[in-house]
PDB file of C-alpha atoms in Angstrom:
ATOM      1  CA  MET A   1     105.525 105.108 169.437  1.00  0.00           C
ATOM      2  CA  ASN A   2     102.335 103.334 168.237  1.00  0.00           C
ATOM      3  CA  VAL A   3      99.172 105.313 167.856  1.00  0.00           C
ATOM      4  CA  ARG A   4      96.064 103.496 168.405  1.00  0.00           C
ATOM      5  CA  ARG A   5      93.031 104.831 166.347  1.00  0.00           C
ATOM      6  CA  VAL A   6      90.177 105.727 169.160  1.00  0.00           C
ATOM      7  CA  PRO A   7      87.479 102.889 168.509  1.00  0.00           C
ATOM      8  CA  PRO A   8      83.905 103.633 167.372  1.00  0.00           C
ATOM      9  CA  HIS A   9      80.878 104.446 169.334  1.00  0.00           C
ATOM     10  CA  GLY A  10      78.872 101.555 169.312  1.00  0.00           C
ATOM     11  CA  SER A  11      82.070  99.289 169.499  1.00  0.00           C
ATOM     12  CA  GLU A  12      83.005  97.193 172.740  1.00  0.00           C
ATOM     13  CA  ALA A  13      86.527  98.467 172.339  1.00  0.00           C
ATOM     14  CA  ARG A  14      85.023 102.119 173.076  1.00  0.00           C
ATOM     15  CA  TYR A  15      82.495 100.794 175.911  1.00  0.00           C
ATOM     16  CA  ARG A  16      85.573  99.429 177.430  1.00  0.00           C
ATOM     17  CA  GLY A  17      88.044 102.046 177.159  1.00  0.00           C
ATOM     18  CA  THR A  18      91.464 101.575 178.225  1.00  0.00           C
ATOM     19  CA  LYS A  19      93.761 100.888 181.174  1.00  0.00           C
ATOM     20  CA  THR A  20      95.972 103.648 180.776  1.00  0.00           C
ATOM     21  CA  GLY A  21      93.573 106.536 180.415  1.00  0.00           C
ATOM     22  CA  ARG A  22      91.145 106.475 178.368  1.00  0.00           C
ATOM     23  CA  PRO A  23      87.994 106.179 180.082  1.00  0.00           C
ATOM     24  CA  GLY A  24      84.872 103.812 178.735  1.00  0.00           C
ATOM     25  CA  CYS A  25      81.858 105.347 177.061  1.00  0.00           C
ATOM     26  CA  ARG A  26      78.887 104.476 178.317  1.00  0.00           C
ATOM     27  CA  CYS A  27      76.224 106.370 175.184  1.00  0.00           C
ATOM     28  CA  THR A  28      73.275 104.201 174.225  1.00  0.00           C
ATOM     29  CA  LYS A  29      75.583 103.065 171.005  1.00  0.00           C
ATOM     30  CA  CYS A  30      78.619 101.781 173.277  1.00  0.00           C
ATOM     31  CA  VAL A  31      76.264 100.109 175.610  1.00  0.00           C
ATOM     32  CA  ARG A  32      74.103  98.337 172.782  1.00  0.00           C
ATOM     33  CA  GLY A  33      77.328  97.701 171.246  1.00  0.00           C
ATOM     34  CA  GLN A  34      79.015  95.691 174.316  1.00  0.00           C
ATOM     35  CA  ARG A  35      75.789  94.108 174.435  1.00  0.00           C
ATOM     36  CA  LEU A  36      75.764  92.571 171.252  1.00  0.00           C
ATOM     37  CA  ALA A  37      79.229  91.914 171.581  1.00  0.00           C
ATOM     38  CA  GLY A  38      77.989  89.936 174.622  1.00  0.00           C
ATOM     39  CA  ILE A  39      75.611  87.703 172.183  1.00  0.00           C
ATOM     40  CA  ALA A  40      78.115  87.234 169.637  1.00  0.00           C
ATOM     41  CA  ARG A  41      80.490  85.494 172.134  1.00  0.00           C
ATOM     42  CA  GLU A  42      77.474  83.323 173.664  1.00  0.00           C
ATOM     43  CA  ARG A  43      76.596  82.658 170.055  1.00  0.00           C
ATOM     44  CA  ARG A  44      80.056  81.272 169.055  1.00  0.00           C
ATOM     45  CA  LEU A  45      79.792  79.142 172.239  1.00  0.00           C
ATOM     46  CA  LEU A  46      76.954  77.424 170.773  1.00  0.00           C
ATOM     47  CA  ARG A  47      78.220  76.958 167.793  1.00  0.00           C
ATOM     48  CA  GLY A  48      81.244  75.093 169.481  1.00  0.00           C
ATOM     49  CA  GLU A  49      83.777  78.023 168.265  1.00  0.00           C
ATOM     50  CA  ARG A  50      85.945  79.965 170.859  1.00  0.00           C
ATOM     51  CA  ASN A  51      86.330  83.133 171.853  1.00  0.00           C
ATOM     52  CA  MET A  52      89.944  82.990 173.030  1.00  0.00           C
ATOM     53  CA  ILE A  53      92.781  82.473 170.253  1.00  0.00           C
ATOM     54  CA  PRO A  54      95.390  80.468 171.191  1.00  0.00           C
ATOM     55  CA  ARG A  55      98.510  82.439 171.063  1.00  0.00           C
ATOM     56  CA  ALA A  56      99.940  79.691 168.853  1.00  0.00           C
ATOM     57  CA  GLU A  57      97.940  79.518 165.989  1.00  0.00           C
ATOM     58  CA  LEU A  58      98.627  83.590 166.010  1.00  0.00           C
ATOM     59  CA  LEU A  59     102.352  83.212 165.712  1.00  0.00           C
ATOM     60  CA  PRO A  60     103.309  81.706 162.266  1.00  0.00           C
ATOM     61  CA  HIS A  61     101.077  84.928 161.094  1.00  0.00           C
ATOM     62  CA  ILE A  62     103.093  87.533 163.062  1.00  0.00           C
ATOM     63  CA  GLN A  63     106.468  85.933 162.331  1.00  0.00           C
ATOM     64  CA  GLN A  64     105.379  85.792 158.768  1.00  0.00           C
ATOM     65  CA  LEU A  65     104.386  89.693 158.730  1.00  0.00           C
ATOM     66  CA  LEU A  66     107.534  90.402 160.705  1.00  0.00           C
ATOM     67  CA  ASP A  67     109.784  88.612 158.076  1.00  0.00           C
ATOM     68  CA  SER A  68     108.331  90.595 155.798  1.00  0.00           C
ATOM     69  CA  GLY A  69     110.230  93.657 157.385  1.00  0.00           C
ATOM     70  CA  MET A  70     107.653  95.219 159.347  1.00  0.00           C
ATOM     71  CA  SER A  71     108.015  96.194 163.173  1.00  0.00           C
ATOM     72  CA  ARG A  72     105.770  95.162 165.835  1.00  0.00           C
ATOM     73  CA  THR A  73     104.870  98.814 166.264  1.00  0.00           C
ATOM     74  CA  LEU A  74     103.237  98.819 162.394  1.00  0.00           C
ATOM     75  CA  ILE A  75     101.456  95.574 163.005  1.00  0.00           C
ATOM     76  CA  GLY A  76      99.756  96.373 165.540  1.00  0.00           C
ATOM     77  CA  ARG A  77      98.887  99.898 164.039  1.00  0.00           C
ATOM     78  CA  ASN A  78      97.882  97.805 161.197  1.00  0.00           C
ATOM     79  CA  ALA A  79      95.432  95.568 163.405  1.00  0.00           C
ATOM     80  CA  ASN A  80      94.859  98.495 165.460  1.00  0.00           C
ATOM     81  CA  VAL A  81      95.756  97.284 168.861  1.00  0.00           C
ATOM     82  CA  ALA A  82      98.628  97.789 171.460  1.00  0.00           C
ATOM     83  CA  GLN A  83     102.147  97.288 170.473  1.00  0.00           C
ATOM     84  CA  SER A  84     102.673  95.030 173.800  1.00  0.00           C
ATOM     85  CA  THR A  85      99.311  93.077 172.744  1.00  0.00           C
ATOM     86  CA  ILE A  86     101.684  91.717 169.540  1.00  0.00           C
ATOM     87  CA  THR A  87     104.675  91.805 171.862  1.00  0.00           C
ATOM     88  CA  TYR A  88     103.219  89.793 174.326  1.00  0.00           C
ATOM     89  CA  LEU A  89     102.257  86.990 172.214  1.00  0.00           C
ATOM     90  CA  ILE A  90     105.612  86.650 170.677  1.00  0.00           C
ATOM     91  CA  ASN A  91     107.556  86.866 174.208  1.00  0.00           C
ATOM     92  CA  GLY A  92     104.481  84.376 175.795  1.00  0.00           C
ATOM     93  CA  ARG A  93     103.228  86.531 178.368  1.00  0.00           C
ATOM     94  CA  SER A  94     100.010  86.288 176.623  1.00  0.00           C
ATOM     95  CA  GLN A  95      99.009  82.966 175.897  1.00  0.00           C
ATOM     96  CA  SER A  96      96.111  83.709 174.038  1.00  0.00           C
ATOM     97  CA  CYS A  97      93.798  86.998 172.883  1.00  0.00           C
ATOM     98  CA  ARG A  98      90.130  87.659 172.020  1.00  0.00           C
ATOM     99  CA  TYR A  99      88.329  86.547 168.741  1.00  0.00           C
ATOM    100  CA  ASP A 100      87.973  90.251 167.551  1.00  0.00           C
ATOM    101  CA  VAL A 101      91.747  91.031 168.025  1.00  0.00           C
ATOM    102  CA  ALA A 102      93.452  87.465 166.699  1.00  0.00           C
ATOM    103  CA  ALA A 103      90.634  88.556 163.573  1.00  0.00           C
ATOM    104  CA  ARG A 104      92.207  91.732 163.059  1.00  0.00           C
ATOM    105  CA  ILE A 105      95.636  90.566 163.720  1.00  0.00           C
ATOM    106  CA  LEU A 106      95.090  87.939 160.943  1.00  0.00           C
ATOM    107  CA  ALA A 107      93.638  90.422 158.622  1.00  0.00           C
ATOM    108  CA  VAL A 108      97.071  92.064 158.386  1.00  0.00           C
ATOM    109  CA  GLN A 109      99.048  91.249 155.064  1.00  0.00           C
ATOM    110  CA  PRO A 110     102.756  91.126 154.944  1.00  0.00           C
ATOM    111  CA  HIS A 111     104.466  94.284 153.548  1.00  0.00           C
ATOM    112  CA  ARG A 112     101.936  96.502 154.434  1.00  0.00           C
ATOM    113  CA  PHE A 113     103.782  99.634 155.252  1.00  0.00           C
ATOM    114  CA  ASP A 114     102.640 102.814 155.455  1.00  0.00           C
ATOM    115  CA  SER A 115     103.540 106.402 154.999  1.00  0.00           C
ATOM    116  CA  ILE A 116     105.801 106.836 158.391  1.00  0.00           C
ATOM    117  CA  SER A 117     106.609 103.162 158.918  1.00  0.00           C
ATOM    118  CA  GLU A 118     110.084 102.251 158.287  1.00  0.00           C
ATOM    119  CA  ARG A 119     110.625  99.280 155.540  1.00  0.00           C
ATOM    120  CA  PRO A 120     113.439  97.039 154.286  1.00  0.00           C
ATOM    121  CA  ALA A 121     115.324  99.474 151.693  1.00  0.00           C
ATOM    122  CA  VAL A 122     116.015  96.053 149.424  1.00  0.00           C
ATOM    123  CA  GLY A 123     113.517  97.808 146.991  1.00  0.00           C
ATOM    124  CA  THR A 124     115.175 101.549 147.093  1.00  0.00           C
ATOM    125  CA  ILE A 125     118.166  99.890 146.600  1.00  0.00           C
ATOM    126  CA  ARG A 126     117.072  97.873 143.438  1.00  0.00           C
ATOM    127  CA  ARG A 127     115.151 100.667 141.837  1.00  0.00           C
ATOM    128  CA  ILE A 128     118.349 102.934 142.552  1.00  0.00           C
ATOM    129  CA  ARG A 129     120.876 100.253 140.514  1.00  0.00           C
ATOM    130  CA  ALA A 130     117.814  99.715 138.021  1.00  0.00           C
ATOM    131  CA  LEU A 131     118.425 103.569 137.306  1.00  0.00           C
ATOM    132  CA  TYR A 132     122.184 103.325 137.371  1.00  0.00           C
ATOM    133  CA  TYR A 133     122.244 100.460 134.740  1.00  0.00           C
ATOM    134  CA  LEU A 134     119.676 102.761 132.624  1.00  0.00           C
ATOM    135  CA  GLY A 135     122.543 105.694 132.543  1.00  0.00           C
ATOM    136  CA  HIS A 136     120.825 107.988 134.938  1.00  0.00           C
ATOM    137  CA  SER A 137     122.733 110.019 137.063  1.00  0.00           C
ATOM    138  CA  ARG A 138     123.189 110.670 140.661  1.00  0.00           C
ATOM    139  CA  ARG A 139     122.443 114.227 140.123  1.00  0.00           C
ATOM    140  CA  THR A 140     119.679 113.718 137.950  1.00  0.00           C
ATOM    141  CA  ILE A 141     117.861 111.114 140.743  1.00  0.00           C
ATOM    142  CA  ALA A 142     118.631 113.520 143.291  1.00  0.00           C
ATOM    143  CA  ALA A 143     117.059 116.182 141.967  1.00  0.00           C
ATOM    144  CA  LEU A 144     114.031 114.067 141.327  1.00  0.00           C
ATOM    145  CA  THR A 145     113.903 112.663 144.805  1.00  0.00           C
ATOM    146  CA  GLY A 146     114.748 115.776 146.883  1.00  0.00           C
ATOM    147  CA  LEU A 147     117.478 113.215 148.540  1.00  0.00           C
ATOM    148  CA  SER A 148     121.409 114.388 148.123  1.00  0.00           C
ATOM    149  CA  VAL A 149     123.682 113.041 145.924  1.00  0.00           C
ATOM    150  CA  ALA A 150     125.425 111.596 148.775  1.00  0.00           C
ATOM    151  CA  GLY A 151     122.436 109.404 150.004  1.00  0.00           C
ATOM    152  CA  ILE A 152     121.247 108.036 146.351  1.00  0.00           C
ATOM    153  CA  SER A 153     125.378 106.771 146.494  1.00  0.00           C
ATOM    154  CA  GLY A 154     125.041 105.769 149.939  1.00  0.00           C
ATOM    155  CA  PHE A 155     121.781 103.399 148.481  1.00  0.00           C
ATOM    156  CA  ALA A 156     123.454 102.489 145.523  1.00  0.00           C
ATOM    157  CA  ASP A 157     126.655 101.030 147.637  1.00  0.00           C
ATOM    158  CA  GLY A 158     123.515  99.028 149.938  1.00  0.00           C
ATOM    159  CA  ARG A 159     124.696 101.038 152.644  1.00  0.00           C
ATOM    160  CA  TRP A 160     121.482 101.213 154.651  1.00  0.00           C
ATOM    161  CA  ASN A 161     119.298  98.203 155.706  1.00  0.00           C
ATOM    162  CA  VAL A 162     116.078 100.200 156.470  1.00  0.00           C
ATOM    163  CA  ILE A 163     114.636 103.483 154.886  1.00  0.00           C
ATOM    164  CA  ASP A 164     111.491 105.359 156.386  1.00  0.00           C
ATOM    165  CA  GLY A 165     108.351 105.557 154.015  1.00  0.00           C
ATOM    166  CA  ARG A 166     108.885 109.086 152.870  1.00  0.00           C
ATOM    167  CA  ARG A 167     112.326 108.447 151.075  1.00  0.00           C
ATOM    168  CA  ALA A 168     111.277 105.245 150.013  1.00  0.00           C
ATOM    169  CA  ALA A 169     108.208 106.609 147.823  1.00  0.00           C
ATOM    170  CA  ALA A 170     110.308 109.747 146.569  1.00  0.00           C
ATOM    171  CA  VAL A 171     112.763 107.296 145.280  1.00  0.00           C
ATOM    172  CA  ASP A 172     109.939 104.782 143.455  1.00  0.00           C
ATOM    173  CA  SER A 173     107.987 108.126 142.153  1.00  0.00           C
ATOM    174  CA  ALA A 174     111.793 109.040 140.430  1.00  0.00           C
ATOM    175  CA  TYR A 175     111.947 105.463 139.174  1.00  0.00           C
ATOM    176  CA  ARG A 176     108.689 105.274 137.566  1.00  0.00           C
ATOM    177  CA  GLN A 177     109.619 108.520 136.360  1.00  0.00           C
ATOM    178  CA  LEU A 178     112.932 107.262 134.670  1.00  0.00           C
ATOM    179  CA  MET A 179     112.675 103.534 134.331  1.00  0.00           C
ATOM    180  CA  THR A 180     111.475 103.808 130.608  1.00  0.00           C
ATOM    181  CA  THR A 181     113.911 106.454 129.547  1.00  0.00           C
ATOM    182  CA  ARG A 182     118.164 106.330 129.487  1.00  0.00           C
ATOM    183  CA  GLY A 183     120.218 108.435 131.054  1.00  0.00           C
ATOM    184  CA  THR A 184     124.052 109.882 129.516  1.00  0.00           C
ATOM    185  CA  SER A 185     126.175 108.602 132.096  1.00  0.00           C
ATOM    186  CA  TRP A 186     128.390 106.085 131.079  1.00  0.00           C
ATOM    187  CA  LYS A 187     130.243 105.581 134.340  1.00  0.00           C
ATOM    188  CA  ASN A 188     126.941 104.585 136.150  1.00  0.00           C
ATOM    189  CA  GLN A 189     126.044 102.329 133.441  1.00  0.00           C
ATOM    190  CA  ARG A 190     129.443 100.843 133.243  1.00  0.00           C
ATOM    191  CA  ARG A 191     129.710 100.482 137.436  1.00  0.00           C
ATOM    192  CA  ALA A 192     126.193  98.481 137.045  1.00  0.00           C
ATOM    193  CA  ILE A 193     127.300  96.034 134.558  1.00  0.00           C
ATOM    194  CA  THR A 194     130.782  95.146 136.388  1.00  0.00           C
ATOM    195  CA  GLU A 195     128.766  94.902 139.593  1.00  0.00           C
ATOM    196  CA  GLY A 196     126.394  92.853 138.059  1.00  0.00           C
ATOM    197  CA  TRP A 197     123.172  94.837 138.919  1.00  0.00           C
ATOM    198  CA  HIS A 198     120.011  94.636 136.990  1.00  0.00           C
ATOM    199  CA  GLY A 199     117.645  97.196 134.982  1.00  0.00           C
ATOM    200  CA  PRO A 200     113.989  97.487 135.392  1.00  0.00           C
ATOM    201  CA  LEU A 201     112.629  94.213 133.402  1.00  0.00           C
ATOM    202  CA  ALA A 202     114.584  92.124 135.471  1.00  0.00           C
ATOM    203  CA  TRP A 203     112.046  92.168 138.287  1.00  0.00           C
ATOM    204  CA  ASP A 204     108.766  91.029 138.686  1.00  0.00           C
ATOM    205  CA  ASP A 205     108.453  92.265 142.363  1.00  0.00           C
ATOM    206  CA  ILE A 206     111.616  94.642 142.999  1.00  0.00           C
ATOM    207  CA  ASP A 207     110.162  95.324 147.292  1.00  0.00           C
ATOM    208  CA  ASN A 208     110.247  91.708 147.527  1.00  0.00           C
ATOM    209  CA  PRO A 209     113.781  90.307 149.480  1.00  0.00           C
ATOM    210  CA  ASP A 210     113.561  87.064 148.106  1.00  0.00           C
ATOM    211  CA  ALA A 211     112.715  87.923 144.152  1.00  0.00           C
ATOM    212  CA  LYS A 212     115.533  86.755 142.080  1.00  0.00           C
ATOM    213  CA  PRO A 213     116.289  89.034 138.492  1.00  0.00           C
ATOM    214  CA  ASP A 214     115.427  87.703 135.345  1.00  0.00           C
ATOM    215  CA  VAL A 215     119.185  86.920 134.096  1.00  0.00           C
ATOM    216  CA  ASP A 216     117.845  86.322 131.052  1.00  0.00           C
ATOM    217  CA  GLN A 217     117.167  90.062 130.120  1.00  0.00           C
ATOM    218  CA  HIS A 218     118.834  91.965 127.465  1.00  0.00           C
ATOM    219  CA  ALA A 219     122.247  93.066 129.253  1.00  0.00           C
ATOM    220  CA  HIS A 220     124.504  95.570 127.803  1.00  0.00           C
ATOM    221  CA  LYS A 221     128.398  94.650 127.210  1.00  0.00           C
ATOM    222  CA  ARG A 222     131.323  96.611 126.362  1.00  0.00           C
ATOM    223  CA  GLY A 223     131.781  96.474 123.162  1.00  0.00           C
ATOM    224  CA  ARG A 224     135.337  97.085 121.025  1.00  0.00           C
ATOM    225  CA  PRO A 225     135.573  99.198 117.931  1.00  0.00           C
ATOM    226  CA  GLY A 226     135.268  96.118 115.345  1.00  0.00           C
ATOM    227  CA  GLU A 227     131.826  94.727 116.686  1.00  0.00           C
ATOM    228  CA  ILE A 228     130.163  98.049 116.838  1.00  0.00           C
ATOM    229  CA  ASP A 229     127.631  97.928 113.819  1.00  0.00           C
ATOM    230  CA  ALA A 230     128.662 101.221 111.802  1.00  0.00           C
ATOM    231  CA  ALA A 231     125.294 101.408 109.599  1.00  0.00           C
ATOM    232  CA  ALA A 232     123.631 101.697 112.974  1.00  0.00           C
ATOM    233  CA  VAL A 233     126.276 104.666 114.442  1.00  0.00           C
ATOM    234  CA  ALA A 234     125.205 106.690 111.285  1.00  0.00           C
ATOM    235  CA  GLY A 235     121.891 106.055 111.301  1.00  0.00           C
ATOM    236  CA  LEU A 236     121.754 107.334 115.320  1.00  0.00           C
ATOM    237  CA  THR A 237     124.083 110.121 114.648  1.00  0.00           C
ATOM    238  CA  ARG A 238     122.020 111.376 111.304  1.00  0.00           C
ATOM    239  CA  ALA A 239     118.980 111.273 114.064  1.00  0.00           C
ATOM    240  CA  GLY A 240     121.068 113.703 116.047  1.00  0.00           C
ATOM    241  CA  LYS A 241     121.971 111.230 119.092  1.00  0.00           C
ATOM    242  CA  SER A 242     125.505 112.421 121.020  1.00  0.00           C
ATOM    243  CA  ALA A 243     128.308 110.022 121.136  1.00  0.00           C
ATOM    244  CA  ALA A 244     127.397 109.301 125.073  1.00  0.00           C
ATOM    245  CA  GLU A 245     123.497 108.528 124.031  1.00  0.00           C
ATOM    246  CA  ILE A 246     124.784 106.052 121.192  1.00  0.00           C
ATOM    247  CA  ALA A 247     127.018 104.336 123.566  1.00  0.00           C
ATOM    248  CA  LEU A 248     124.446 103.906 126.022  1.00  0.00           C
ATOM    249  CA  GLN A 249     121.945 102.654 123.189  1.00  0.00           C
ATOM    250  CA  LEU A 250     124.697 100.228 121.459  1.00  0.00           C
ATOM    251  CA  GLY A 251     126.448  98.876 124.690  1.00  0.00           C
ATOM    252  CA  CYS A 252     129.921 100.502 124.241  1.00  0.00           C
ATOM    253  CA  HIS A 253     131.838 103.257 125.807  1.00  0.00           C
ATOM    254  CA  PRO A 254     131.601 106.366 124.131  1.00  0.00           C
ATOM    255  CA  ARG A 255     135.190 106.464 122.577  1.00  0.00           C
ATOM    256  CA  THR A 256     134.054 103.347 120.400  1.00  0.00           C
ATOM    257  CA  VAL A 257     131.614 105.135 119.144  1.00  0.00           C
ATOM    258  CA  ILE A 258     133.734 108.087 118.128  1.00  0.00           C
ATOM    259  CA  ARG A 259     135.938 106.059 116.613  1.00  0.00           C
ATOM    260  CA  ALA A 260     133.760 104.080 114.773  1.00  0.00           C
ATOM    261  CA  ARG A 261     132.575 107.570 113.668  1.00  0.00           C
ATOM    262  CA  GLY A 262     135.680 108.413 112.255  1.00  0.00           C
ATOM    263  CA  ARG A 263     135.804 104.797 110.011  1.00  0.00           C
ATOM    264  CA  ILE A 264     132.287 106.467 108.405  1.00  0.00           C
ATOM    265  CA  SER A 265     132.763 109.034 105.462  1.00  0.00           C
ATOM    266  CA  ASN A 266     130.509 112.043 105.718  1.00  0.00           C
ATOM    267  CA  GLN A 267     128.975 110.921 102.438  1.00  0.00           C
ATOM    268  CA  ASP A 268     127.613 107.683 104.537  1.00  0.00           C
ATOM    269  CA  LEU A 269     126.320 109.517 107.156  1.00  0.00           C
ATOM    270  CA  GLU A 270     123.868 111.467 104.455  1.00  0.00           C
ATOM    271  CA  GLU A 271     122.933 108.188 102.906  1.00  0.00           C
ATOM    272  CA  VAL A 272     121.849 106.842 105.960  1.00  0.00           C
ATOM    273  CA  ALA A 273     118.041 107.739 106.616  1.00  0.00           C
TER     274      ALA A 273
END
């Protein structure tokens, strides 16, 4: 439902009222606002400008807003016009609109979502997949977002195309808290690598559906025992890191770390600072 804000006193819109129930206001401020609006229209005409803007000049901008994932209701809410105004311009029922209405529509920027609007889920999906890439578990993400573990899985699977503002904000908050740390879920990281998902550093604009990941960023790959730096394993072990944590850092399986530890003598572990 599109709830329009009541225009302030002193505006022509408040003076006019609506055809669906809100009566026009005849207070001193609104009468003066109506008179000034009429003067402004006359001045535009004297300057050779138009008081009515053709539909054809507005359609490209409206289409740009729609392509960004904004609904007609959301566009109307941002422009403080009725949803029907946007709909009539799209379907051709209105061939023009007033100069002030057109100016408000043209002022709306793409991707301008508010807290109650639905928006494309692409950014949320990418955030959760990036956290998988870092090895964070579904339970950790769910605990920070307030969503269910099944819901986190659903977004990671790309099961939904849209998401409401509340859930999107919750995932974004969790993402900001976890994007600079590594988790301990080898399974999630392995899945992210297998699926070709990307970490936080791959995205310049994670919410832009047209954005491409930076494929040159460092990608963790599953290692073989012979490829693991024994000194690095020893140093991380000395620092108190678990096999799972070392595996995430070196990009290998925890069993690889355990086997590497088995080839390192206790004396070697003690000598590595």
